[in-house]
XYZ file of N, CA and C in Angstrom:
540
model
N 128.357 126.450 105.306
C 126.973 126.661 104.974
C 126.138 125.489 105.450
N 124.886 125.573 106.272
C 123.915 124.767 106.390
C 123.227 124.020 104.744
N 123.436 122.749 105.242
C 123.049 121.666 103.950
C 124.407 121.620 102.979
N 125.072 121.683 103.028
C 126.031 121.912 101.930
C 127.485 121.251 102.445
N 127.284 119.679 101.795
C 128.482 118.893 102.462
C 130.062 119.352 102.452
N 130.554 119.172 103.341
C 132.258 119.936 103.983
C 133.061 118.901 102.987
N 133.973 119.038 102.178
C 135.274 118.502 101.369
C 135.655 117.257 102.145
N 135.220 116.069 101.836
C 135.533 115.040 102.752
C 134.710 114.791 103.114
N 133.360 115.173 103.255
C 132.577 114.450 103.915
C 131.690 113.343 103.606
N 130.989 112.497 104.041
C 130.773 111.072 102.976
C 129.311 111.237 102.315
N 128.727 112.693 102.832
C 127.391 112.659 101.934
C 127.199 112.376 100.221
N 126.509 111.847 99.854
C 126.350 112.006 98.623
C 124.693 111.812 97.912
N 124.918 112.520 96.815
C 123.067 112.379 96.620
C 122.734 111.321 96.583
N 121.378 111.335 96.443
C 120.615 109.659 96.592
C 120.513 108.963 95.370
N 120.890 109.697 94.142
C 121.219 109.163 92.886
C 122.623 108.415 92.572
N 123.794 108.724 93.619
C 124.906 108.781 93.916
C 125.241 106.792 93.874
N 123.921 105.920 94.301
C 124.372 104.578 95.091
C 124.817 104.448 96.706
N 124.646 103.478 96.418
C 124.711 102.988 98.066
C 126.004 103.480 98.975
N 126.723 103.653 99.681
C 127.544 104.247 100.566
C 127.549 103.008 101.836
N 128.584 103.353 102.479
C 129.255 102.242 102.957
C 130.087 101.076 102.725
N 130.507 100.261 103.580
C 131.657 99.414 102.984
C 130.879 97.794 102.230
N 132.090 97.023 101.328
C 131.513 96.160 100.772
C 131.423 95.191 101.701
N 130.714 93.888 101.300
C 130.743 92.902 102.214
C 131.498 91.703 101.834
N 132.141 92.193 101.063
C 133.297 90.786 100.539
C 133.714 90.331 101.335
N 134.050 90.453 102.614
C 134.516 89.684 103.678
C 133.886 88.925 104.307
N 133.059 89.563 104.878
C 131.091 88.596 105.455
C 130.779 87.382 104.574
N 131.029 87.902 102.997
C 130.878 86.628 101.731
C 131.758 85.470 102.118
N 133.218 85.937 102.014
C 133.817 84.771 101.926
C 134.098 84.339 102.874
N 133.766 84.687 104.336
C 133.985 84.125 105.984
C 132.527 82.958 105.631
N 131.520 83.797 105.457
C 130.689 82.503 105.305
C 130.584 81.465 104.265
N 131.305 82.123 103.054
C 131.695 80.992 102.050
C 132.544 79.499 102.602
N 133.705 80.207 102.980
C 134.783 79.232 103.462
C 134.294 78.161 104.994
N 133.652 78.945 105.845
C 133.006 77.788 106.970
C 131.659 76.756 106.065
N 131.204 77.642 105.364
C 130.591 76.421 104.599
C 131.082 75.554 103.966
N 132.079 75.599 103.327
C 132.794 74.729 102.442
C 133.641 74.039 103.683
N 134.588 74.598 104.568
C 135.202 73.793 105.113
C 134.117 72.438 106.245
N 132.909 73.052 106.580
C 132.246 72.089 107.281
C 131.157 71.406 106.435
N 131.357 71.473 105.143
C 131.001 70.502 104.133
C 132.242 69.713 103.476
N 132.959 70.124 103.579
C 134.712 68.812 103.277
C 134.715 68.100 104.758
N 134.535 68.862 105.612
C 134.962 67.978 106.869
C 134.174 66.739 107.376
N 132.882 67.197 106.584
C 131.612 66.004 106.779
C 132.322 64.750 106.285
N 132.378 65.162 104.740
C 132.112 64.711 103.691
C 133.623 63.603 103.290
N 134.506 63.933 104.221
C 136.024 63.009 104.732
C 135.377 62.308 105.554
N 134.575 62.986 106.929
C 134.451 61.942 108.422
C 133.796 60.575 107.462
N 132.558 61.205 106.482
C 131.463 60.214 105.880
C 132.999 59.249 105.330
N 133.330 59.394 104.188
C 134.180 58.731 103.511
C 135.080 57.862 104.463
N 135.555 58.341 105.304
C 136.602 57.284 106.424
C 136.148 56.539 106.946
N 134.421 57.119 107.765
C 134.164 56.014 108.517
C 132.677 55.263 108.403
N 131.955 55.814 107.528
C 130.553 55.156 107.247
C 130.076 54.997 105.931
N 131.219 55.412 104.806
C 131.100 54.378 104.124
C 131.376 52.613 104.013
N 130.217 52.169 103.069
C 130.314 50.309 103.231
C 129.813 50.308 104.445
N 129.721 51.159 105.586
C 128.709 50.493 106.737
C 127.086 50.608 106.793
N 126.658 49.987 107.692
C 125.877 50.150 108.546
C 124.950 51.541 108.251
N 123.945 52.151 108.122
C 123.620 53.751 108.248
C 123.294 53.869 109.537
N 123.798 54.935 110.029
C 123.436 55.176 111.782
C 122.326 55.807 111.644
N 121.370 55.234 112.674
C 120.055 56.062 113.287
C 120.257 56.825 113.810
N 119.644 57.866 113.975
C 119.933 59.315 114.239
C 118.902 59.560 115.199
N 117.364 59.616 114.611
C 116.352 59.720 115.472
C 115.102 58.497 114.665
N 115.242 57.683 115.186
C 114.789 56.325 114.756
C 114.524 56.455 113.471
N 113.549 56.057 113.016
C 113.407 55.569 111.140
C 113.441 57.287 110.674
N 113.293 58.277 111.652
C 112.919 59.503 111.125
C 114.403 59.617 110.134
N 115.610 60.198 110.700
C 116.261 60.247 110.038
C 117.795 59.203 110.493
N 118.722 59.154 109.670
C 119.657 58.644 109.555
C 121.017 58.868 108.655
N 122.222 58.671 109.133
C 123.501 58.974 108.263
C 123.790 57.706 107.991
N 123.631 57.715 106.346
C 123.618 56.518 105.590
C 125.061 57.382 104.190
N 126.061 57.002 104.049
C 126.615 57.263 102.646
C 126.605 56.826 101.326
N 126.326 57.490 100.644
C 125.841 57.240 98.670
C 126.644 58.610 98.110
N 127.023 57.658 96.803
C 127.487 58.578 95.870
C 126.466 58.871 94.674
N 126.410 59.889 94.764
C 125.416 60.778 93.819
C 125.768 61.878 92.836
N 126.052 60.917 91.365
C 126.389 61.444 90.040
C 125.202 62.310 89.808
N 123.935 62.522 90.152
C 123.175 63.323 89.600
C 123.109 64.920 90.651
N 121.617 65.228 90.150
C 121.015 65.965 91.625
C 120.301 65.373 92.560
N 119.830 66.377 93.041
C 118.529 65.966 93.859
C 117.496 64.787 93.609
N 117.175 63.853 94.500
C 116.552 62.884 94.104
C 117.130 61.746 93.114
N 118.574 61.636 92.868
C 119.147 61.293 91.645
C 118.906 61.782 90.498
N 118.199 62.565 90.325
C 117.823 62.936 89.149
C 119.012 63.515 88.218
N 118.626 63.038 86.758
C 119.567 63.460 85.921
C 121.112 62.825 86.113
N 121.274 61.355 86.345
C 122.696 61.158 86.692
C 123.626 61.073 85.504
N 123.224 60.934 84.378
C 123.705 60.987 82.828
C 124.106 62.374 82.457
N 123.919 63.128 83.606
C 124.068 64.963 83.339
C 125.241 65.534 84.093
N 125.904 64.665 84.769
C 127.334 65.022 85.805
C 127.860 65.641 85.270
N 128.226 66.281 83.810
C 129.334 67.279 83.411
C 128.154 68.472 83.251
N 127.267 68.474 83.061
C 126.196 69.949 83.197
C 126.457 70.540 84.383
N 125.902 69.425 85.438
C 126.083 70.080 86.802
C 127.000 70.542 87.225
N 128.183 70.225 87.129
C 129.561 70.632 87.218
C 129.620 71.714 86.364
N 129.167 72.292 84.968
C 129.060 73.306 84.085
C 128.561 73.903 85.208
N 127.014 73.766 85.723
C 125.950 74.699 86.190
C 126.934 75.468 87.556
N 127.735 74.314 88.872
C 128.016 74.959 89.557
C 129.291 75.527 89.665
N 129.909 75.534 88.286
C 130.861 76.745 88.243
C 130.731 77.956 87.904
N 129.434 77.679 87.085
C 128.544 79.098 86.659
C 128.331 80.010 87.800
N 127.494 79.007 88.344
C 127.248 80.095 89.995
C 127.994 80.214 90.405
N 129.611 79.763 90.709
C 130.808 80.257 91.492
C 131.429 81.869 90.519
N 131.231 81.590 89.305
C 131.331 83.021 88.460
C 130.795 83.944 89.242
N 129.321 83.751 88.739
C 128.300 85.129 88.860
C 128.535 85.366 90.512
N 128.700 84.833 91.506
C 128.789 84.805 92.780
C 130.426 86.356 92.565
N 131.139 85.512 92.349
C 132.512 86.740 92.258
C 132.208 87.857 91.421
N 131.828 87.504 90.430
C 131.298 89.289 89.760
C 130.400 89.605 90.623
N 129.021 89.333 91.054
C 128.240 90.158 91.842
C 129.118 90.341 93.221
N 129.774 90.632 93.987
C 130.686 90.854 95.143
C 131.321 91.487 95.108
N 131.273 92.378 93.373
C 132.316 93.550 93.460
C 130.957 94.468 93.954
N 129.496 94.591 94.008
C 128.636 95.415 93.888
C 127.703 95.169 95.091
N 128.758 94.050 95.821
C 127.352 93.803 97.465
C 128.168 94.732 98.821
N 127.139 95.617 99.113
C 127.145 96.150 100.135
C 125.686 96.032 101.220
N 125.307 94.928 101.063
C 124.555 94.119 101.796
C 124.516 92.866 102.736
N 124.765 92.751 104.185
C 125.043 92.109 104.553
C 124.241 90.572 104.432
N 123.246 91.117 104.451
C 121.966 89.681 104.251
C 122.232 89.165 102.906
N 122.538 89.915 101.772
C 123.195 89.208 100.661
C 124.324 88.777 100.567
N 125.257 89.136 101.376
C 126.757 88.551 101.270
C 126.663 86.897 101.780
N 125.942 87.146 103.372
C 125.354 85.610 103.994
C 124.681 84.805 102.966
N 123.781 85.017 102.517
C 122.939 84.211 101.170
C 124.281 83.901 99.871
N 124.679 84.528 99.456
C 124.972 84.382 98.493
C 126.958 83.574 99.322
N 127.007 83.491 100.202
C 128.258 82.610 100.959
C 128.053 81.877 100.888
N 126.653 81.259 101.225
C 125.986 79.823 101.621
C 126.100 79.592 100.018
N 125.752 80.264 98.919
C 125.456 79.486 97.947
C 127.065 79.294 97.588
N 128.125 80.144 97.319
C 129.125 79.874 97.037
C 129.798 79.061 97.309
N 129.485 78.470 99.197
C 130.362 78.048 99.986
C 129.903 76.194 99.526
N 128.415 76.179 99.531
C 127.918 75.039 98.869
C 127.990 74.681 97.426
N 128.429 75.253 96.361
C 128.575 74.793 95.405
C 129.843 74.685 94.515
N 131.350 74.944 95.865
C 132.363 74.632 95.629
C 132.329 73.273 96.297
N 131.997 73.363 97.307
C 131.428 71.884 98.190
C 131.152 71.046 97.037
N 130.064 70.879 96.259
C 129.570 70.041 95.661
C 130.643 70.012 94.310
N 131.057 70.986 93.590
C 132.129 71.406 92.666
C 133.341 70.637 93.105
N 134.264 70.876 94.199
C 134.968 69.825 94.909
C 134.476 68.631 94.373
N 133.899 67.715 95.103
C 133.558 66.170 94.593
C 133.303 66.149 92.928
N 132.808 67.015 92.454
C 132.470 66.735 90.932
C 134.014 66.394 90.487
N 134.542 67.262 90.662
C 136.081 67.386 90.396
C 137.039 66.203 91.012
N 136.946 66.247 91.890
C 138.030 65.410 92.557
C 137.521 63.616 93.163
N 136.403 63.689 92.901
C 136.099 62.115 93.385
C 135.648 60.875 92.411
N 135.591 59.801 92.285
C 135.280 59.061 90.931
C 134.334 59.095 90.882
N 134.240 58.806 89.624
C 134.842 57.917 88.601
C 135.869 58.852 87.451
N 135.959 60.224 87.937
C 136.953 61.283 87.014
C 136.644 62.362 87.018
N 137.544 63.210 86.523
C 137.018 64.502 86.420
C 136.049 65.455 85.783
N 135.484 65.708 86.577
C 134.081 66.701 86.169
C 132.782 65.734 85.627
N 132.972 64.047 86.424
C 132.303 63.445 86.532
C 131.764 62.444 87.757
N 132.732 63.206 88.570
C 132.760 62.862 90.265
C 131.318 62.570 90.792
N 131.007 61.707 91.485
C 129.787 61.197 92.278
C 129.967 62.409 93.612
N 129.041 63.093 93.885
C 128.665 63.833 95.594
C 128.702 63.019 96.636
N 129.498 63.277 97.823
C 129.040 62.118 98.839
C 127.880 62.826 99.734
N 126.856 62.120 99.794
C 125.559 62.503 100.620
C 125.598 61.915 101.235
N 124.423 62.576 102.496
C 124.600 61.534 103.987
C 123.714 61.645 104.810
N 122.859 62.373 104.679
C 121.839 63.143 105.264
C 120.895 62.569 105.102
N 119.896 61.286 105.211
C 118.753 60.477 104.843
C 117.670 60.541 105.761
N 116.744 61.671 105.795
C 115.706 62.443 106.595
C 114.801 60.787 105.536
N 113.568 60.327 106.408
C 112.693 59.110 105.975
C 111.656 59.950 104.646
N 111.970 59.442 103.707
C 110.621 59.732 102.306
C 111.289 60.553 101.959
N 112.430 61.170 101.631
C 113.393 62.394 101.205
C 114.673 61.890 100.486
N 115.129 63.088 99.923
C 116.452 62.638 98.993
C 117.579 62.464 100.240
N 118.879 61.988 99.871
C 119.563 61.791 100.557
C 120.561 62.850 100.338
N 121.178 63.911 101.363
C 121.639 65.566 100.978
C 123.174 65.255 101.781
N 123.912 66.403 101.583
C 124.694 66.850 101.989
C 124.598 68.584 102.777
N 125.516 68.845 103.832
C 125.933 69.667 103.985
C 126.119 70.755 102.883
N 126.622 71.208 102.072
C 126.607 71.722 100.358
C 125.260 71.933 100.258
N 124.424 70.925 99.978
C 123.242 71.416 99.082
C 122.134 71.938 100.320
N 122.448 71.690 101.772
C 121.949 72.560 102.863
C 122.410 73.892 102.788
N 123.213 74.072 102.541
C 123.722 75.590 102.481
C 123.245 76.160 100.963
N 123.128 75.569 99.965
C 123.014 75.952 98.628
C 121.324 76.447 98.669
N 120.549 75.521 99.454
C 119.131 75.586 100.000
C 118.978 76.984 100.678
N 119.681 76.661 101.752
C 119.467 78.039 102.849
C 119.814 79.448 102.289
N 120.357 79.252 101.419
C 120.997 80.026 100.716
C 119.991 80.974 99.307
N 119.697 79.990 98.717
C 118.534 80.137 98.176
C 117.345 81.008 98.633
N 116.612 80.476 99.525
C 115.659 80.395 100.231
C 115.976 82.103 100.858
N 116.954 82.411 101.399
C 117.205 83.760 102.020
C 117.187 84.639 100.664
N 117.539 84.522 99.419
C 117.767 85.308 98.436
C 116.484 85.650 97.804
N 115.438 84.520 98.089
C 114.066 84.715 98.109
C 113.509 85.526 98.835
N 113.706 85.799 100.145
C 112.820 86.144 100.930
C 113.796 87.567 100.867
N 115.197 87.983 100.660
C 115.355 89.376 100.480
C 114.888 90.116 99.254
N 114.792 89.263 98.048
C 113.772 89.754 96.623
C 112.630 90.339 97.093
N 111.807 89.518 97.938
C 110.532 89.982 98.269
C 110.552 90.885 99.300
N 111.535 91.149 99.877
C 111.175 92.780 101.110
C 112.025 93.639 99.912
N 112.186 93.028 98.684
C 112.859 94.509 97.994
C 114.577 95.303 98.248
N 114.847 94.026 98.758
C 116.861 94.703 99.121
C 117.645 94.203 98.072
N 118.507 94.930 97.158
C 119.061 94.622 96.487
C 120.598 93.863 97.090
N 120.934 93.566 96.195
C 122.896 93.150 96.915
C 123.618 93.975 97.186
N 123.436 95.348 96.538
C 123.800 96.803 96.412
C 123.856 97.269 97.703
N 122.087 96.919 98.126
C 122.161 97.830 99.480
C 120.698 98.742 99.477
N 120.629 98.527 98.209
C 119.509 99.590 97.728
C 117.934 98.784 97.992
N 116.820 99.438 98.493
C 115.811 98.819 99.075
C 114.250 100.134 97.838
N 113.644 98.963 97.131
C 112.447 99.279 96.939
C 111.142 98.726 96.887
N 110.419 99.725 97.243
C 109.097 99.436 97.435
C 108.339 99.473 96.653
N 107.481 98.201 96.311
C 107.179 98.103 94.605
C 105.479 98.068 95.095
């Protein structure tokens, strides 16, 4: 019969949800290159420019200088190292429950970057001194009049920032798109 889907076939009503495959894979391909080229920094920093010198990069503009950073952004909050470490295991949670329900590729990328950056930063909380789940961040990134960042909180940013701008065209993680 015309209109009337064949046994097997993948139509389903529009009340039905999204159709097609998940993007758990897209997630954690971009999870894991984030994390691995935020450890790989974040060793080169530790072996060879900490206690030195900060290298100029593009004259006073920016420079790779290494600091350990118990807080956030800007130092802020360094008396708070076991929150933050609370906060970014939180988001490594909600990141794995929402991934049973993303069939969105632009959300799998966004939400990699955030995963991939806040095991990054989770890593050092964990594993670097002064102890556990009170670990200093190694940053390295010293752009002139700015905080001093890592790789991690570039991706945690970019990451961000894309999850913003898919809220506002209305795409869910789902897949599902409205016009408000």
């Amino acid at each position: 019969m015309i209109g009337t889907p064949e046994v097997g076939d993948d139509a389903q009503p529009e009340s039905a949800g999204p159709t097609g495959r998940r993007r758990i894979v897209a997630l954690l391909v971009v999870a894991v290159l984030a994390y691995l080229l935020d450890l790989g920094s974040k060793m080169l920093v530790v072996a060879r420019l900490e206690h030195q010198p900060p290298i100029r990069i593009i004259g006073d503009l920016l420079k790779f200088e290494a600091i350990r950073n118990p807080g956030a952004a800007f130092g802020f909050g360094e008396a708070f190292t076991i929150i933050f470490t609370c906060i970014a295991a939180t988001v490594i949670v909600v990141i794995v429950r929402l991934a049973r329900k993303l069939y969105s590729l632009p959300w799998a990328i966004a939400l990699g970057l955030l995963l991939g950056g806040a095991l990054g930063n989770l890593t050092d909380r964990i594993f670097r001194s002064p102890g556990v789940f009170r670990g200093a961040v190694v940053d390295f990134i010293a752009p002139a009049h700015f905080a001093v960042f890592n790789l991690a909180d570039s991706a945690i940013v970019c990451g961000g920032i894309l999850i913003v701008l898919l809220s506002f065209r209305g795409l869910d993680p789902d897949g599902t798109v409205h016009k408000d």
